[in-house]
mmCIF file of C-alpha atoms in Angstrom:
data_model
loop_
_atom_site.group_PDB
_atom_site.id
_atom_site.type_symbol
_atom_site.label_atom_id
_atom_site.label_comp_id
_atom_site.label_asym_id
_atom_site.label_seq_id
_atom_site.Cartn_x
_atom_site.Cartn_y
_atom_site.Cartn_z
ATOM 1 C CA TYR A 1453 10.135 3.757 55.534
ATOM 2 C CA THR A 1454 9.520 2.294 52.326
ATOM 3 C CA LEU A 1455 11.723 1.415 49.971
ATOM 4 C CA SER A 1456 11.226 1.678 46.164
ATOM 5 C CA LEU A 1457 12.356 -0.278 43.621
ATOM 6 C CA HIS A 1458 13.841 2.413 42.356
ATOM 7 C CA ASP A 1459 16.152 3.315 45.685
ATOM 8 C CA ALA A 1460 17.420 -0.363 44.843
ATOM 9 C CA LEU A 1461 18.539 1.403 41.478
ATOM 10 C CA PRO A 1462 21.642 3.256 40.118
ATOM 11 C CA ILE A 1463 20.581 7.199 39.659
ATOM 12 C CA SER A 1464 21.418 5.963 36.078
ATOM 13 C CA THR A 1465 18.744 3.329 35.185
ATOM 14 C CA VAL A 1466 16.109 5.169 37.586
ATOM 15 C CA SER A 1467 17.035 8.700 35.207
ATOM 16 C CA ARG A 1468 16.474 6.829 32.513
ATOM 17 C CA ILE A 1469 13.336 4.933 33.570
ATOM 18 C CA GLU A 1470 11.622 7.801 34.432
ATOM 19 C CA ARG A 1471 12.748 9.315 30.836
ATOM 20 C CA LEU A 1472 11.123 6.650 29.372
ATOM 21 C CA HIS A 1473 8.074 6.583 31.055
ATOM 22 C CA ARG A 1474 8.030 11.154 30.034
ATOM 23 C CA GLN A 1475 8.355 9.557 26.720
ATOM 24 C CA ASN A 1476 5.361 6.666 26.146
ATOM 25 C CA GLY A 1477 3.222 9.700 28.317
ATOM 26 C CA ALA A 1478 4.126 12.048 25.481
ATOM 27 C CA MET A 1479 3.742 9.984 22.747
ATOM 28 C CA ARG A 1480 -0.768 9.657 24.360
ATOM 29 C CA ALA A 1481 -0.478 13.308 25.715
ATOM 30 C CA GLY A 1482 0.216 15.189 22.147
ATOM 31 C CA VAL A 1483 1.843 15.852 19.028
ATOM 32 C CA GLU A 1484 2.998 19.836 21.358
ATOM 33 C CA VAL A 1485 4.392 17.740 24.610
ATOM 34 C CA THR A 1486 6.518 15.230 21.961
ATOM 35 C CA MET A 1487 7.489 18.439 20.613
ATOM 36 C CA VAL A 1488 8.900 20.046 23.593
ATOM 37 C CA LEU A 1489 10.442 17.144 25.255
ATOM 38 C CA LEU A 1490 12.674 16.545 21.766
ATOM 39 C CA GLU A 1491 13.533 20.479 21.952
ATOM 40 C CA GLN A 1492 14.393 20.185 25.236
ATOM 41 C CA GLY A 1493 16.620 16.932 24.963
ATOM 42 C CA CYS A 1494 14.203 15.353 27.828
ATOM 43 C CA ALA A 1495 13.508 12.987 25.362
ATOM 44 C CA ASP A 1496 15.202 10.719 22.567
ATOM 45 C CA PRO A 1497 13.372 9.247 19.709
ATOM 46 C CA GLY A 1498 15.974 6.863 19.569
ATOM 47 C CA ALA A 1499 15.244 5.162 23.246
ATOM 48 C CA LEU A 1500 14.081 1.648 24.002
ATOM 49 C CA ASP A 1501 11.879 1.090 26.806
ATOM 50 C CA ILE A 1502 11.660 -2.646 28.239
ATOM 51 C CA THR A 1503 10.365 -4.578 25.898
ATOM 52 C CA GLN A 1504 13.307 -2.694 23.205
ATOM 53 C CA SER A 1505 10.393 -0.665 21.565
ATOM 54 C CA THR A 1506 11.407 3.051 20.488
ATOM 55 C CA PRO A 1507 8.762 6.115 21.093
ATOM 56 C CA LEU A 1508 8.237 5.028 17.025
ATOM 57 C CA HIS A 1509 6.971 2.216 17.775
ATOM 58 C CA VAL A 1510 4.867 3.201 20.961
ATOM 59 C CA ALA A 1511 3.259 6.251 18.604
ATOM 60 C CA ALA A 1512 2.158 3.717 15.362
ATOM 61 C CA GLY A 1513 0.610 1.337 17.533
ATOM 62 C CA LEU A 1514 -1.675 4.296 18.964
ATOM 63 C CA GLY A 1515 -1.791 5.383 15.128
ATOM 64 C CA ARG A 1516 -0.244 8.850 16.365
ATOM 65 C CA THR A 1517 0.898 10.087 13.377
ATOM 66 C CA GLU A 1518 1.882 13.665 14.089
ATOM 67 C CA GLN A 1519 4.062 12.223 16.640
ATOM 68 C CA MET A 1520 5.407 9.599 14.004
ATOM 69 C CA ALA A 1521 5.979 12.163 11.855
ATOM 70 C CA VAL A 1522 7.999 14.515 14.290
ATOM 71 C CA LEU A 1523 9.884 11.152 15.524
ATOM 72 C CA LEU A 1524 10.608 10.379 11.805
ATOM 73 C CA ALA A 1525 12.204 13.864 10.848
ATOM 74 C CA ARG A 1526 14.342 13.613 13.968
ATOM 75 C CA ASP A 1527 15.429 10.183 13.310
ATOM 76 C CA PRO A 1528 14.313 8.235 9.997
ATOM 77 C CA GLY A 1529 16.604 5.060 10.563
ATOM 78 C CA LEU A 1530 13.749 4.428 13.106
ATOM 79 C CA VAL A 1531 11.359 2.735 10.891
ATOM 80 C CA HIS A 1532 14.184 -0.029 10.851
ATOM 81 C CA VAL A 1533 13.938 -0.983 14.408
ATOM 82 C CA HIS A 1534 12.566 -4.150 15.729
ATOM 83 C CA ASN A 1535 11.161 -4.667 19.235
ATOM 84 C CA ASP A 1536 12.030 -7.705 21.384
ATOM 85 C CA CYS A 1537 8.963 -9.482 19.496
ATOM 86 C CA GLY A 1538 10.755 -8.124 16.061
ATOM 87 C CA TRP A 1539 7.771 -6.081 15.328
ATOM 88 C CA THR A 1540 8.746 -3.110 14.003
ATOM 89 C CA ALA A 1541 6.672 0.726 13.623
ATOM 90 C CA LEU A 1542 4.872 -0.971 10.041
ATOM 91 C CA HIS A 1543 3.980 -3.845 11.958
ATOM 92 C CA LEU A 1544 2.291 -2.248 14.549
ATOM 93 C CA ALA A 1545 0.557 0.054 12.321
ATOM 94 C CA ALA A 1546 -0.590 -2.633 10.162
ATOM 95 C CA HIS A 1547 -1.910 -4.532 13.293
ATOM 96 C CA GLY A 1548 -3.916 -1.301 14.904
ATOM 97 C CA LEU A 1549 -4.832 -1.063 18.524
ATOM 98 C CA GLU A 1550 -8.091 -3.031 18.248
ATOM 99 C CA LYS A 1551 -8.284 -6.594 17.245
ATOM 100 C CA LYS A 1552 -11.287 -5.837 15.190
ATOM 101 C CA LYS A 1553 -12.733 -2.925 12.542
ATOM 102 C CA THR A 1554 -15.223 -1.033 13.959
ATOM 103 C CA ALA A 1555 -18.177 1.155 12.569
ATOM 104 C CA THR A 1556 -16.303 3.921 13.675
ATOM 105 C CA ALA A 1557 -12.387 2.868 12.822
ATOM 106 C CA ASN A 1558 -13.361 1.736 9.616
ATOM 107 C CA VAL A 1559 -10.125 1.756 8.241
ATOM 108 C CA LYS A 1560 -7.813 1.595 11.234
ATOM 109 C CA PHE A 1561 -4.035 3.243 10.697
ATOM 110 C CA LEU A 1562 -4.095 3.346 7.554
ATOM 111 C CA PRO A 1563 -2.680 7.039 7.669
ATOM 112 C CA ALA A 1564 0.283 5.781 9.734
ATOM 113 C CA VAL A 1565 1.018 2.945 8.047
ATOM 114 C CA THR A 1566 1.067 5.003 4.726
ATOM 115 C CA LEU A 1567 3.302 7.798 6.323
ATOM 116 C CA LEU A 1568 5.994 4.729 7.533
ATOM 117 C CA LEU A 1569 5.479 3.721 3.992
ATOM 118 C CA ASP A 1570 6.861 6.736 2.489
ATOM 119 C CA ALA A 1571 9.244 6.842 4.928
ATOM 120 C CA LYS A 1572 10.950 3.447 2.991
ATOM 121 C CA ALA A 1573 9.608 1.497 6.017
ATOM 122 C CA PRO A 1574 10.421 -2.634 5.153
ATOM 123 C CA VAL A 1575 7.755 -4.112 3.642
ATOM 124 C CA ASP A 1576 9.215 -7.272 4.098
ATOM 125 C CA ALA A 1577 10.996 -7.570 7.796
ATOM 126 C CA ARG A 1578 10.209 -9.936 9.718
ATOM 127 C CA ASP A 1579 8.579 -10.383 13.390
ATOM 128 C CA GLU A 1580 9.454 -13.190 15.923
ATOM 129 C CA ASP A 1581 7.059 -15.461 13.805
ATOM 130 C CA THR A 1582 8.357 -14.662 10.844
ATOM 131 C CA ARG A 1583 5.266 -12.714 9.655
ATOM 132 C CA THR A 1584 5.435 -9.117 7.689
ATOM 133 C CA PRO A 1585 3.041 -6.118 8.399
ATOM 134 C CA LEU A 1586 1.227 -7.253 5.518
ATOM 135 C CA HIS A 1587 0.623 -10.759 7.236
ATOM 136 C CA ARG A 1588 -0.383 -8.519 10.146
ATOM 137 C CA ALA A 1589 -2.815 -6.932 8.598
ATOM 138 C CA ILE A 1590 -4.689 -9.496 7.669
ATOM 139 C CA ASP A 1591 -4.646 -10.855 10.679
ATOM 140 C CA THR A 1592 -7.079 -8.390 11.726
ATOM 141 C CA GLY A 1593 -9.206 -7.943 8.910
ATOM 142 C CA ASN A 1594 -7.387 -4.479 7.801
ATOM 143 C CA CYS A 1595 -8.036 -4.762 4.315
ATOM 144 C CA GLU A 1596 -7.184 -1.196 3.438
ATOM 145 C CA THR A 1597 -4.348 -1.197 5.145
ATOM 146 C CA ALA A 1598 -3.103 -4.590 3.340
ATOM 147 C CA ALA A 1599 -4.180 -3.527 -0.225
ATOM 148 C CA LYS A 1600 -1.997 -0.486 0.670
ATOM 149 C CA GLU A 1601 0.932 -2.167 1.688
ATOM 150 C CA SER A 1602 1.025 -4.240 -1.572
ATOM 151 C CA SER A 1603 0.906 -1.932 -3.801
ATOM 152 C CA GLY A 1604 3.553 -0.018 -1.731
#
């Protein structure tokens, strides 16, 4: 018999870990899965993972606007949550998943940034490096997103 990490944890902790894995998987799967999990109470839009990121952070980092809209409809206050690096969902969307633009992804995550700005995400939020989402967009050469953020 082999013991796993789960065997050493209290049942409530195991349940929380399994729920977070399910939620993060839903962010990658599709909006339908996200909606079902939320409707059935199997996901918590405000749950924090090991990096103190919410499902909105995960969806924003992937540019998944449909999931973001569903999560924001449930809890508009998620736009104000900082993860353990001080990043908000707007930081992640402004930065984008890729370090550089490509021919196929010329405007990285602009729809995600637009959605978060419409939801009143704080544009002046500072991360652990005292950088705003605008700084993060500029860092990755994301000029279109930077222009959207600065025009607000």
